[in-house]
Structures are given as structure tokens and as C-alpha cells.
mmCIF file of C-alpha atoms and ligand atoms in Angstrom:
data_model
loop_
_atom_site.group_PDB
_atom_site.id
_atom_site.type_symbol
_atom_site.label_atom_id
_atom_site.label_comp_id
_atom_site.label_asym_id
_atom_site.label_seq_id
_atom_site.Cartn_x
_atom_site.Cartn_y
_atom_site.Cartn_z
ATOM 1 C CA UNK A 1 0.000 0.000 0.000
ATOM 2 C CA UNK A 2 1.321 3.203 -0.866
ATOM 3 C CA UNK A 3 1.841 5.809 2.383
ATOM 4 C CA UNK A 4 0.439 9.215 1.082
ATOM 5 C CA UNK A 5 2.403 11.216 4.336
ATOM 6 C CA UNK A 6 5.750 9.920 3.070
ATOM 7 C CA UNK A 7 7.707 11.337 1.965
ATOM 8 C CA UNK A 8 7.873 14.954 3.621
ATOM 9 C CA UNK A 9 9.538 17.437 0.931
ATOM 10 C CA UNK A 10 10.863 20.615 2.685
ATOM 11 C CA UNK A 11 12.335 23.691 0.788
ATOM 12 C CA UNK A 12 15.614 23.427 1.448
ATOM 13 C CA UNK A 13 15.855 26.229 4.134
ATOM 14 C CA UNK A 14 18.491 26.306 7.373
ATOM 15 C CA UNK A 15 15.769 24.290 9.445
ATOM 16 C CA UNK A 16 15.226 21.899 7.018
ATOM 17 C CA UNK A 17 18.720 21.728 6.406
ATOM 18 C CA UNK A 18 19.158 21.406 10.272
ATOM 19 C CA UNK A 19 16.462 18.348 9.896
ATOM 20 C CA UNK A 20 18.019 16.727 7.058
ATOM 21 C CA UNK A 21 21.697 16.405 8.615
ATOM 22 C CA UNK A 22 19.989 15.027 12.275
ATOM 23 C CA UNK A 23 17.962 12.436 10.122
ATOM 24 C CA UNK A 24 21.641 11.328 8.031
ATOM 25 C CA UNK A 25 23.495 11.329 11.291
ATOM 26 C CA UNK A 26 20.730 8.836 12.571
ATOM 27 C CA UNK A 27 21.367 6.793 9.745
ATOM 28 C CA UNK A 28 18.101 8.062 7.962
ATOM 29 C CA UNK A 29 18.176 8.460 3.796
ATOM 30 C CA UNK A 30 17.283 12.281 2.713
ATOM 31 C CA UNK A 31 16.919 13.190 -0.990
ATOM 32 C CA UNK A 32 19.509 16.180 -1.574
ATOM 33 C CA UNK A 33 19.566 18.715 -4.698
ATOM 34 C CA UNK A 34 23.232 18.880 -6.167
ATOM 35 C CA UNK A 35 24.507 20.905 -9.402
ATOM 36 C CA UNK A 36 23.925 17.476 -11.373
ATOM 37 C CA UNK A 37 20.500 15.852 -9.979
ATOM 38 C CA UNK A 38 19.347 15.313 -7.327
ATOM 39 C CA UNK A 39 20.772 12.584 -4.873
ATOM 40 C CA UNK A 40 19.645 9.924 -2.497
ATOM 41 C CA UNK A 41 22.154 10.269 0.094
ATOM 42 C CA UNK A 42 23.018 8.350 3.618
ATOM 43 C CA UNK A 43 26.124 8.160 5.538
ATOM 44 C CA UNK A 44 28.961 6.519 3.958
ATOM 45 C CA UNK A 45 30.550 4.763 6.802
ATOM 46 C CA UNK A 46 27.076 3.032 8.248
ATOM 47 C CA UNK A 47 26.245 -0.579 6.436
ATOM 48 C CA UNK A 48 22.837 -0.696 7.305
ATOM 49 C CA UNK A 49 22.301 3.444 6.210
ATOM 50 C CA UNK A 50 23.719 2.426 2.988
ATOM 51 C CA UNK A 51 22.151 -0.525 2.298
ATOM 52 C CA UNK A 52 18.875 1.546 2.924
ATOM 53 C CA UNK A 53 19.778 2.926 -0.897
ATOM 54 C CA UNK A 54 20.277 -0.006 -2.265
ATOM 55 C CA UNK A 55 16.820 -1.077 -0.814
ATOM 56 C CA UNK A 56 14.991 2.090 -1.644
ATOM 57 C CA UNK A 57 16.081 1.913 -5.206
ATOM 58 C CA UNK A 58 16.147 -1.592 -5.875
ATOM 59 C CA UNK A 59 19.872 -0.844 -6.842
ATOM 60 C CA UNK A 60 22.158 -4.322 -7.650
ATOM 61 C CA UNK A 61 24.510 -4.831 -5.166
ATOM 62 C CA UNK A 62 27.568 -4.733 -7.485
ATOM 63 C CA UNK A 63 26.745 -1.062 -8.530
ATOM 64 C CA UNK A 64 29.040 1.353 -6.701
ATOM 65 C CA UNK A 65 28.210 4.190 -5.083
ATOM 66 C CA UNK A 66 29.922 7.974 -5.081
ATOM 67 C CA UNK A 67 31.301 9.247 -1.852
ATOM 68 C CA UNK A 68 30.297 13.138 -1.095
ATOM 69 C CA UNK A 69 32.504 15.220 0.808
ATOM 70 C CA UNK A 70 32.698 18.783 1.512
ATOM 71 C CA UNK A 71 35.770 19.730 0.514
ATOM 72 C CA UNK A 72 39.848 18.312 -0.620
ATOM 73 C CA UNK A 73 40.672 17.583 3.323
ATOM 74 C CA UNK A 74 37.787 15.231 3.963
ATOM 75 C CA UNK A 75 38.591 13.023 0.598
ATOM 76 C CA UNK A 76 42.268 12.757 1.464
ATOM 77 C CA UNK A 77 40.843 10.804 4.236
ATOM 78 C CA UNK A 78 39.489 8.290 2.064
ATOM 79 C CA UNK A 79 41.525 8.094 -1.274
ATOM 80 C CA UNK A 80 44.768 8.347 -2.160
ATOM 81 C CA UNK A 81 45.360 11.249 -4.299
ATOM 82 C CA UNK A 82 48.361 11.537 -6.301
ATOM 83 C CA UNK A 83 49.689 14.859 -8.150
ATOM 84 C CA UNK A 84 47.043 14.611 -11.229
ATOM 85 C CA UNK A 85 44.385 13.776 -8.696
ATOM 86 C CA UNK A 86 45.149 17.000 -6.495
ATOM 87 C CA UNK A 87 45.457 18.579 -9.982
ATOM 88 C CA UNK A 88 41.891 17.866 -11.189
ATOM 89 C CA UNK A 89 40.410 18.377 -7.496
ATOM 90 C CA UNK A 90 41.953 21.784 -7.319
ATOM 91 C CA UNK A 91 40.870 22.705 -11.203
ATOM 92 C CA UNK A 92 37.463 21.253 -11.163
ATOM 93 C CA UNK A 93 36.149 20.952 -7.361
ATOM 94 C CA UNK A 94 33.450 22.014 -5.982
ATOM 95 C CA UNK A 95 31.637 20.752 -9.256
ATOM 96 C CA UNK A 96 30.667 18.024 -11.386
ATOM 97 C CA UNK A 97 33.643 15.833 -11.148
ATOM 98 C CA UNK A 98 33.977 12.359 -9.638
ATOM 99 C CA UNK A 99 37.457 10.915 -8.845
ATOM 100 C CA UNK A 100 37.497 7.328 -9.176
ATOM 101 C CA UNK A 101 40.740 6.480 -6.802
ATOM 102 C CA UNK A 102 42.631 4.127 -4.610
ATOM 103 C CA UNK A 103 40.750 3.785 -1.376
ATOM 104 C CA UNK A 104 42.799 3.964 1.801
ATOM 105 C CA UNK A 105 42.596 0.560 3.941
ATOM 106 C CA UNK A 106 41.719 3.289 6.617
ATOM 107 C CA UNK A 107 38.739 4.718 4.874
ATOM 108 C CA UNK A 108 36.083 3.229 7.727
ATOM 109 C CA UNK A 109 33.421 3.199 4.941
ATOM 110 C CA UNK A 110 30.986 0.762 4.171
ATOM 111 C CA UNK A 111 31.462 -2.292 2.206
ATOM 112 C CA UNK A 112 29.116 -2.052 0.230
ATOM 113 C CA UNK A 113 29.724 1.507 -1.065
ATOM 114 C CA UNK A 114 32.788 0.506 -2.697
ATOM 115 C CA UNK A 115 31.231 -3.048 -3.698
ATOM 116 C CA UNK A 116 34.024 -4.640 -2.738
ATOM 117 C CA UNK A 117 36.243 -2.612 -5.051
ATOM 118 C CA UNK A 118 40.293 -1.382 -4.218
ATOM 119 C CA UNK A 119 38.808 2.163 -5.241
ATOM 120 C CA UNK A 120 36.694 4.916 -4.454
ATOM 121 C CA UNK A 121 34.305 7.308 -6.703
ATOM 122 C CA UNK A 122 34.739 10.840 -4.744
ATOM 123 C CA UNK A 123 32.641 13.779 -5.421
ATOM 124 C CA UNK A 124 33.065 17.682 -3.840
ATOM 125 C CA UNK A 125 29.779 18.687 -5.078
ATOM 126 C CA UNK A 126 29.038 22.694 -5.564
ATOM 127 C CA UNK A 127 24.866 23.261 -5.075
ATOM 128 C CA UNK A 128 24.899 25.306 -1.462
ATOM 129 C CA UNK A 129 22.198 22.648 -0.094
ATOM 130 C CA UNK A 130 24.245 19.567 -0.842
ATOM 131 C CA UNK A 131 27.410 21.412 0.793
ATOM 132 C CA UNK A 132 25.348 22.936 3.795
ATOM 133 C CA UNK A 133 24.357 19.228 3.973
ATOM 134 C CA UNK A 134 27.708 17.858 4.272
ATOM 135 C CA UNK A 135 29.004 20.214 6.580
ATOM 136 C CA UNK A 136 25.997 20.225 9.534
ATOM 137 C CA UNK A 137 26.263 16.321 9.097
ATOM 138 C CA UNK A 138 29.948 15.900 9.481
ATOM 139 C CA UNK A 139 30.136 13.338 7.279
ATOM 140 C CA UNK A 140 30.767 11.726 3.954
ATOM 141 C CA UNK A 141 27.699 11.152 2.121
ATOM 142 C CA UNK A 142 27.098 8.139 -0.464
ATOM 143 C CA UNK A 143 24.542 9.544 -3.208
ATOM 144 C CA UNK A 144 23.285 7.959 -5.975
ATOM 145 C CA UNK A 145 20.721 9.596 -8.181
ATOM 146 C CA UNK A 146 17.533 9.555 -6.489
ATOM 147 C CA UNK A 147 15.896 7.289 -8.714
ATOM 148 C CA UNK A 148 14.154 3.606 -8.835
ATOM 149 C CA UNK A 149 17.255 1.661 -10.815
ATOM 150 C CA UNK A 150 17.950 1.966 -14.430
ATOM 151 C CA UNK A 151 15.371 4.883 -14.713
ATOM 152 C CA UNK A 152 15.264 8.610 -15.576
ATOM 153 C CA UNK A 153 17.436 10.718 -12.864
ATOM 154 C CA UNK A 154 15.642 13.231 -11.175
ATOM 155 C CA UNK A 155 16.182 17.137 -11.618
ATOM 156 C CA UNK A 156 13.458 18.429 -9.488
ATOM 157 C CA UNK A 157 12.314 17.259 -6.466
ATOM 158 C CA UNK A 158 8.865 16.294 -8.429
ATOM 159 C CA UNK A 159 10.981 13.610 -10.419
ATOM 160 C CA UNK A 160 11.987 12.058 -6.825
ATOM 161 C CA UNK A 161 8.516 11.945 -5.762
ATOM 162 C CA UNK A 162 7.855 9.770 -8.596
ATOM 163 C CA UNK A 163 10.042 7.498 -8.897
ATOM 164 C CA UNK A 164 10.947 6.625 -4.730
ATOM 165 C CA UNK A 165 7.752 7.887 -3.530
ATOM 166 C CA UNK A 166 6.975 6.458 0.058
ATOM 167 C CA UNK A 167 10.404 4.714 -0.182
ATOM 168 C CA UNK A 168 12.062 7.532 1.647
ATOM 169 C CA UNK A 169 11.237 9.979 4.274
ATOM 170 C CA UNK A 170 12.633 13.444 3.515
ATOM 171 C CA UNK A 171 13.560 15.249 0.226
ATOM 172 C CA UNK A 172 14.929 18.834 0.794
ATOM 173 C CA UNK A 173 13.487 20.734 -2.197
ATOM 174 C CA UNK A 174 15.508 23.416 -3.941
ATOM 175 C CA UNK A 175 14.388 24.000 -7.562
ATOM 176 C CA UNK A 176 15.442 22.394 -10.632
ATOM 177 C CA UNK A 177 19.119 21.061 -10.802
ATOM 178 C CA UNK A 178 21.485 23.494 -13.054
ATOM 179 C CA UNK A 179 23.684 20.883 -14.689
ATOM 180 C CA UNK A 180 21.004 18.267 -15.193
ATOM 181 C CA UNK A 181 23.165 15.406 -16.190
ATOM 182 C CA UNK A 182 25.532 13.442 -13.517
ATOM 183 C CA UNK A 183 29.059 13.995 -12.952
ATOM 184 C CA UNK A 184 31.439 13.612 -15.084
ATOM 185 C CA UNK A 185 33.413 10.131 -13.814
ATOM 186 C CA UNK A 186 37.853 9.983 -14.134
ATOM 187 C CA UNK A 187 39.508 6.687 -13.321
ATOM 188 C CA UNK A 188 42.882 7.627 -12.830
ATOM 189 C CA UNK A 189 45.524 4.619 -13.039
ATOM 190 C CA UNK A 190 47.843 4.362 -10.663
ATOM 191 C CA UNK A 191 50.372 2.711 -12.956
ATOM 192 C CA UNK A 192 49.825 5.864 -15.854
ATOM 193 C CA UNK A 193 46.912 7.058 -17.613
ATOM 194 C CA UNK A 194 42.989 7.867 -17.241
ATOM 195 C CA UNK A 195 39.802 7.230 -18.620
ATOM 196 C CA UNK A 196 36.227 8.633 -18.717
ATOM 197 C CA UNK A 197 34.113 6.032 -17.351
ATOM 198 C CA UNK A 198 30.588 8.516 -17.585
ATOM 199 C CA UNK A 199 30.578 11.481 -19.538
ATOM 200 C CA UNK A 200 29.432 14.543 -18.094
ATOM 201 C CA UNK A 201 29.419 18.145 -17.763
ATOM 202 C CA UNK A 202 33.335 18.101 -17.516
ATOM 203 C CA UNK A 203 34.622 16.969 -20.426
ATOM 204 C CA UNK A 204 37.435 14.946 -21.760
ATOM 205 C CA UNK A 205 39.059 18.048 -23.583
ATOM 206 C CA UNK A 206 38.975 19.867 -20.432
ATOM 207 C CA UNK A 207 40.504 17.169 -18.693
ATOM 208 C CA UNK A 208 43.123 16.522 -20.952
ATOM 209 C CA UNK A 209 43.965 20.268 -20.759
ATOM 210 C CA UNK A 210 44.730 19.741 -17.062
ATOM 211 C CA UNK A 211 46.531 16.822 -16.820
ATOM 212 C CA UNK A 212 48.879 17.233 -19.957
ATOM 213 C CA UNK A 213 47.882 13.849 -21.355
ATOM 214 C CA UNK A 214 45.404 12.202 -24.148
ATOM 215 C CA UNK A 215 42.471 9.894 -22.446
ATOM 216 C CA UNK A 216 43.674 5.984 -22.475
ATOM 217 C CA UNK A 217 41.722 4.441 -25.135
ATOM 218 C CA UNK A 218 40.379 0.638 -24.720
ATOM 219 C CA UNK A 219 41.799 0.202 -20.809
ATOM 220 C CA UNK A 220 40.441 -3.368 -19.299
ATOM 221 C CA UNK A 221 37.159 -3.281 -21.063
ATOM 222 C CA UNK A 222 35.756 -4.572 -17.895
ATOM 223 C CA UNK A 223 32.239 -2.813 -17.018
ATOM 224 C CA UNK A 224 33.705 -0.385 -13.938
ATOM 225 C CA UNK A 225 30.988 1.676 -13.773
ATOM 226 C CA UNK A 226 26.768 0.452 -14.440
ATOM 227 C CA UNK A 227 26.113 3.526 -15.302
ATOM 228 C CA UNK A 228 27.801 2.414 -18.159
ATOM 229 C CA UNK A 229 25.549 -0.351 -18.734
ATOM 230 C CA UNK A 230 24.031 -0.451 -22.320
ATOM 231 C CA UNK A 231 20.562 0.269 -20.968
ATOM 232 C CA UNK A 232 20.127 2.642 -17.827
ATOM 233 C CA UNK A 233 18.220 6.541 -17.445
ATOM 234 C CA UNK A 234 15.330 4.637 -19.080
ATOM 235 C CA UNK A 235 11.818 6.448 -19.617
ATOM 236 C CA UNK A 236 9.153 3.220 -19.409
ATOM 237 C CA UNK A 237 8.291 3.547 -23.369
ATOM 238 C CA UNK A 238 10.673 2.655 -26.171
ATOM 239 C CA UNK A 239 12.702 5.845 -27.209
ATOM 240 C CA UNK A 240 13.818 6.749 -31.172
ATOM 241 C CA UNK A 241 16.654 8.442 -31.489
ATOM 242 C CA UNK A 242 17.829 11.033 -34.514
ATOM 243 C CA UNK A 243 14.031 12.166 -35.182
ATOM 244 C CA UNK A 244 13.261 15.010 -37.733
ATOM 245 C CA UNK A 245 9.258 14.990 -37.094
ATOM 246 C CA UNK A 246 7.188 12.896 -34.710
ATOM 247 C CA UNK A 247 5.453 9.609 -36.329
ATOM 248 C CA UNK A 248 1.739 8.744 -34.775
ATOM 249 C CA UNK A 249 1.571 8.138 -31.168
ATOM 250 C CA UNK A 250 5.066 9.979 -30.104
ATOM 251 C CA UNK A 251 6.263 12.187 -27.755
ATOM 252 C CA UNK A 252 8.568 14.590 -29.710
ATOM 253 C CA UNK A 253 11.826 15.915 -27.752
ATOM 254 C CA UNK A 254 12.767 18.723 -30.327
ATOM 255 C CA UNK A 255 16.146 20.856 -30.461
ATOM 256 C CA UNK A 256 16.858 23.454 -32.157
ATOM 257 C CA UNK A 257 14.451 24.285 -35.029
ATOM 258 C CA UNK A 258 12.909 21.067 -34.840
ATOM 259 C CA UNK A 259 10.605 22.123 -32.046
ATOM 260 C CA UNK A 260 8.781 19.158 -30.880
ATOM 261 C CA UNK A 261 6.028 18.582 -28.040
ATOM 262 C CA UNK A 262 8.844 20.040 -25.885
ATOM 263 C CA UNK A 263 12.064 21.334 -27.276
ATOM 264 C CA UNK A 264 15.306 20.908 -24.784
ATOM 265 C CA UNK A 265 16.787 24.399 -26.074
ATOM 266 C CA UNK A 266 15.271 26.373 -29.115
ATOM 267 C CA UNK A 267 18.764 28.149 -29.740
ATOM 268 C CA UNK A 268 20.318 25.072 -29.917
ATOM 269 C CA UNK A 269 22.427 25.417 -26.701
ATOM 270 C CA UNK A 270 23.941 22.873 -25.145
ATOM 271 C CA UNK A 271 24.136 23.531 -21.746
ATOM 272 C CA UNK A 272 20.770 24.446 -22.252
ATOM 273 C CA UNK A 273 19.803 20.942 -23.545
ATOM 274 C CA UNK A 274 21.460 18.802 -20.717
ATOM 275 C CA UNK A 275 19.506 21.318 -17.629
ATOM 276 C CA UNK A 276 16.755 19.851 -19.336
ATOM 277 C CA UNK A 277 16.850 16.724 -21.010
ATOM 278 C CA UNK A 278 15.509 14.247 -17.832
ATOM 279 C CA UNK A 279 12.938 16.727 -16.862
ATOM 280 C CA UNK A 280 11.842 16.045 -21.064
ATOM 281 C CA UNK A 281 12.193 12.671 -20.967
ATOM 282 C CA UNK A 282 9.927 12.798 -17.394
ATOM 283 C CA UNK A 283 7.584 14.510 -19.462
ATOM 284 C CA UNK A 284 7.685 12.342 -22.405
ATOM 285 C CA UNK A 285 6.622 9.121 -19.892
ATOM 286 C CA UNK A 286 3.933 10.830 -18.442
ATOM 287 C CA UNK A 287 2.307 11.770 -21.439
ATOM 288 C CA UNK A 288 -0.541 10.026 -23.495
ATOM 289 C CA UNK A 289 1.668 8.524 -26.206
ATOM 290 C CA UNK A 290 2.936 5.032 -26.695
ATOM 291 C CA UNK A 291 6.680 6.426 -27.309
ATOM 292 C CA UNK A 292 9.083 9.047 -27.223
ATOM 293 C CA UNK A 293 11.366 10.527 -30.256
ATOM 294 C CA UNK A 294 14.216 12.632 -30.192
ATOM 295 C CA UNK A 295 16.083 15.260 -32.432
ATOM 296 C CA UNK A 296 19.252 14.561 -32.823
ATOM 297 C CA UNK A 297 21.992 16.545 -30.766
ATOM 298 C CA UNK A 298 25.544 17.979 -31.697
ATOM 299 C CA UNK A 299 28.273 15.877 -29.981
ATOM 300 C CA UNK A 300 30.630 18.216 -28.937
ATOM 301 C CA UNK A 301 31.236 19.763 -25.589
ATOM 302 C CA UNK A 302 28.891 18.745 -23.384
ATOM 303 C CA UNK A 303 26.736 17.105 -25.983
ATOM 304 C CA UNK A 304 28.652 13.988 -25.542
ATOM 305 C CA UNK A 305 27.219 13.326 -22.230
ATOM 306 C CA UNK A 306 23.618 13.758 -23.670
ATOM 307 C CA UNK A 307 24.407 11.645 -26.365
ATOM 308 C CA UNK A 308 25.842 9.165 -23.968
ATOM 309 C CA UNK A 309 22.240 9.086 -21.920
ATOM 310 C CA UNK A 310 20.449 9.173 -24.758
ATOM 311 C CA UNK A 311 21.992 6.123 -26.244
ATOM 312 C CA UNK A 312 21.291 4.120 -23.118
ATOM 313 C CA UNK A 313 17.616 5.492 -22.608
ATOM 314 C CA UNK A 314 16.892 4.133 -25.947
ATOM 315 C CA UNK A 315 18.563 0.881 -25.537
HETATM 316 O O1 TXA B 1 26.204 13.705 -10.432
HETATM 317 C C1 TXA B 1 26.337 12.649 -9.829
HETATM 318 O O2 TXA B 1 27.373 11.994 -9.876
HETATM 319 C C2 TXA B 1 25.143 12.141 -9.001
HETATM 320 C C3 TXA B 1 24.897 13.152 -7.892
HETATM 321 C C4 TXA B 1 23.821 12.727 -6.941
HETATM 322 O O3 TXA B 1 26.090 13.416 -7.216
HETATM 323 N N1 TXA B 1 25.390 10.840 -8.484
HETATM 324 C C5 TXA B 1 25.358 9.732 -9.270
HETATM 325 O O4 TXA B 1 25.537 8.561 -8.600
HETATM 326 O O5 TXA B 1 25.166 9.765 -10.475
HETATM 327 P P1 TXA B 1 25.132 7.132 -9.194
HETATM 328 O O6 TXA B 1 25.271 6.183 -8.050
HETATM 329 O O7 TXA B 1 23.836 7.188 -9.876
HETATM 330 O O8 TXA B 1 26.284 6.818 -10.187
HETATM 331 C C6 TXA B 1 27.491 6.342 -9.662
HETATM 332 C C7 TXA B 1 28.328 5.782 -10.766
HETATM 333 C C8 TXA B 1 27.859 4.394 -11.135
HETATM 334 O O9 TXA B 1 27.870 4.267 -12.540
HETATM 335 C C9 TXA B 1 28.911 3.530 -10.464
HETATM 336 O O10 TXA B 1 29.076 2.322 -11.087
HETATM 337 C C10 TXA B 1 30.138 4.408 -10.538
HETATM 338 O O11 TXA B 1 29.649 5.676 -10.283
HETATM 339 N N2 TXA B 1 31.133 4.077 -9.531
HETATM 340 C C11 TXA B 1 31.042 4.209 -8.204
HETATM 341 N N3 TXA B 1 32.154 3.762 -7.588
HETATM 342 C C12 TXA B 1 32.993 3.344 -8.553
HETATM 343 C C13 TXA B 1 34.304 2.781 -8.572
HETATM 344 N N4 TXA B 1 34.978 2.546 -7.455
HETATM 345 N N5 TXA B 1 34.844 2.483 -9.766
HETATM 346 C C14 TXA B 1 34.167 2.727 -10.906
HETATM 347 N N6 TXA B 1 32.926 3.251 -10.958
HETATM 348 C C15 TXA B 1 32.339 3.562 -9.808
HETATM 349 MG MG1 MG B 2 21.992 7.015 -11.477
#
């Protein structure tokens, strides 16, 4: 039976705030706005807090989770950052990076954050709730997106209500998410070299710029991160990709000139068109047709990452 009083959504004032960091001290899960969507955090060093997310979003076990901290200090503690790690911390935190990194033996988090894994995903996120989160709690946060597994990620606090519902308790509401797309994920080899392992609002040419080097093409091949998984971010109707006009019974998602039932940015900007492709795609589910199609995006810049979602939420 669903519970119509859960879950409470506050606007994300200093009381709630104040409520939010009590309930994640107590080992409670609170729905937090970042930069990139918004995330379903607990304390990182608790097993049952964390497996709390799993449960809530009916995430597989073997899907890692990234740790949030509130600044450089507090992720020394748990990774071991080496000169191009401190280099891309200092460049690109507070933001929309996550470090993917040795994790100290003396991290204290839980098992099943890491999944088992010799390394840690670290994010210093920049929205003023998430960081007014992490500093009143004390503590490193794991946060996933706030959504049931494999769907659309949630960049309103709307979007969490639908897809977790009366699976959580609290969701601090602060507006639509800026970024709109997740982090930008950088293994970084401790024998040489580094790899994008999820696209994002960071990109590779940006990273490259900092660290002197070319991406490593073709490293293990092994799945590191599921949110590499061929299908994930998926609306519940089939999605066509590449769409000039909309055939019977779709959804358009225009760009540009092809405007659509909804168009992600008229002027064909990109930035633009990641803010608000999940809150599109939202839209596209909860309308009357059987599917959704899509205009086709530029790949450059941040376009890459949309691409990258797209792909998957059409697989
Ligand atoms: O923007 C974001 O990154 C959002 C907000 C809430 O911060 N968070 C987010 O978390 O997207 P999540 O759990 O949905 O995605 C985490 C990704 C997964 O694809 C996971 O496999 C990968 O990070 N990951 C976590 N730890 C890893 C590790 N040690 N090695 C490789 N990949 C890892
Ligand atoms: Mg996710």
C-alpha cells in the first residue's frame, strides 16, 4: 500500500537543512539537490544506512556508489590522491567531477559503497544545499541519483517523488538542478593514464587540458561503472533516437528548429539541452503517447554526455 504522508519534501531552508543532517546522522536516507540531480544520500561509513539505498532503489549490489565530501581535506581521508588527482580536485572541485581512486585501507566506509572494489568514486559537489548538507552532518555522504534503478534521474524534487515515492522519508526541495546530467566520472591509473568512465558536464578536452595527457583508449574493457551499462536513465516507453518529425503516437523531444512537443533548447544550446533533457524525458513518460522521439543533438562539448544518456535510454 502506498503511504500518502511519506515522503515529507521541505524547501531546502536552514531548518530543514538542520532536519536533514539530524535524520543522516541517525542513519536516515534524505533526498539532496546537487549541481547534477538530485541525490539519495546516507552516511557513507554506516552498512545498514547504505544498504537503505540499495533497498529504496532496488539498486544491484555490485553497482558502486559515489562518496560526497565537503571539501579536498575530507577526501584525502578516504583516497589516495596523487599529483594529477590534487590537480583535477583543485581545477574542477566544488563541481561536477567524480574521482574514481585508490581507497585507503583506513577509509572506515561501508562495504558495500565501494562493492568490494580497491577504489573509491569521490565527489566535492558545488549546489549550497548539498554542501550545507555535508558540513551540519559531518560526514561523507554516499549519493546515488535519487531514482528507482535503471530509470530517468531526477532534476526536481517532483521527479523524486515519482520514482521513490513512500520509499524515503525526507527530500529537501531546492528548484530544478542546473547541470542536469551526472558527474562527469575519471579513473585515474595508478600505474599511468585515465579514462572517462561517464561522460558529463566536464569533459574529456577539459581534462586533458589539465593533466597534460590524451584519455587511455580501450583500458580493461571490464564494465567499472553500471552507469555504463548499455541500458540505464530509461523512460518506461521505447525511445527513437535522430528524429526530424514525430510519427503517430510519439512524444517529440525537439532541439533546435525542430521544435517538438517540448524542445530541450530552441537556440540550440547545449548547456541548455542537458539542464533539461531528464525533466523532457519525465515529461515524455507521463504523457498520453505510446513512445518518445528525439532530435538529434551535436556531440561536442557537453553534448557527448547527452548523447551518452540518450543512447542508453533508448537501448
Ligand atoms: O552527479 C552525480 O554523480 C550524481 C549526484 C547525486 O552526485 N550521483 C550519481 O551517482 O550519479 P550514481 O550512483 O547514480 O552513479 C554512480 C556511478 C555508477 O555508474 C557507479 O558504477 C560508478 O559511479 N562508480 C562508483 N564507484 C565506482 C568505482 N569505485 N569504480 C568505478 N565506478 C564507480
Ligand atoms: Mg543514477
Amino acid at each position: 500500500m502506498p503511504d500518502a504522508s511519506r515522503p515529507t519534501v521541505l524547501d531546502a531552508g536552514p531548518d530543514a537543512i538542520a532536519v536533514a543532517a539530524a535524520r543522516l546522522r541517525a542513519g536516515g536516507l534524505v533526498a539532496v539537490p546537487t549541481e547534477t540531480v538530485y541525490g539519495l544520500a546516507a552516511r557513507a561509513d554506516d552498512d545498514a544506512a547504505v544498504a537503505g539505498i540499495y533497498r529504496a532503489k532496488g539498486r544491484p549490489s555490485f553497482n558502486p556508489l559515489i562518496v560526497h565530501v565537503p571539501d579536498l581535506a575530507a577526501a584525502r581521508a578516504l583516497a589516495v590522491f596523487d599529483e594529477r588527482a590534487l590537480r583535477l580536485a583543485e581545477r574542477f572541485w566544488p563541481g561536477a567531477l567524480t574521482l574514481v581512486l585508490p581507497l585507503r585501507p583506513d577509509a572506515g566506509l561501508a562495504g558495500a559503497v565501494t562493492a568490494g572494489l580497491a577504489t573509491v568514486a569521490l565527489r566535492c559537489p558545488a549546489h549550497p544545499v548539498m554542501r550545507a548538507v555535508l558540513m551540519d552532518a559531518g560526514l561523507a555522504l554516499a549519493a546515488p541519483s535519487a531514482n528507482a534503478s535503471g530509470a530517468i534521474s531526477p532534476t526536481s524534487a517532483r521527479h523524486v517523488v515519482a520514482s521513490l515515492g513512500g520509499r524515503i522519508d525526507l527530500i529537501l526541495d531546492a528548484g530544478e538542478c542546473a547541470a542536469g546530467i551526472e558527474s562527469t566520472i575519471v579513473a585515474l591509473r595508478p600505474e599511468g593514464g585515465w579514462q572517462i568512465l561517464r561522460p558529463g558536464p566536464v569533459t574529456g578536452a577539459q581534462i586533458a587540458g589539465v593533466l597534460g595527457e590524451e584519455e587511455t583508449r580501450g583500458g580493461s574493457g571490464a564494465i567499472e561503472a553500471p552507469g555504463q551499462l548499455a541500458s540505464h536513465y530509461a523512460p518506461g516507453k521505447p525511445v527513437r533516437l535522430d528524429a526530424r518529425r514525430a510519427e503517430p503516437g510519439e512524444f517529440l523531444i525537439g532541439f533546435g528548429d525542430i521544435g517538438g512537443d517540448t524542445n530541450l533548447s530552441a537556440s540550440g544550446d547545449l548547456a541548455e539541452a542537458a539542464a533539461r533533457l531528464y525533466a523532457a524525458l519525465h515529461e515524455g513518460d507521463a504523457s498520453d503517447r505510446d513512445s518518445i522521439a528525439v532530435a538529434a543533438i551535436p556531440g561536442d562539448g557537453i553534448g557527448a554526455a547527452i548523447n551518452d544518456r540518450l543512447r542508453r535510454a533508448a537501448t
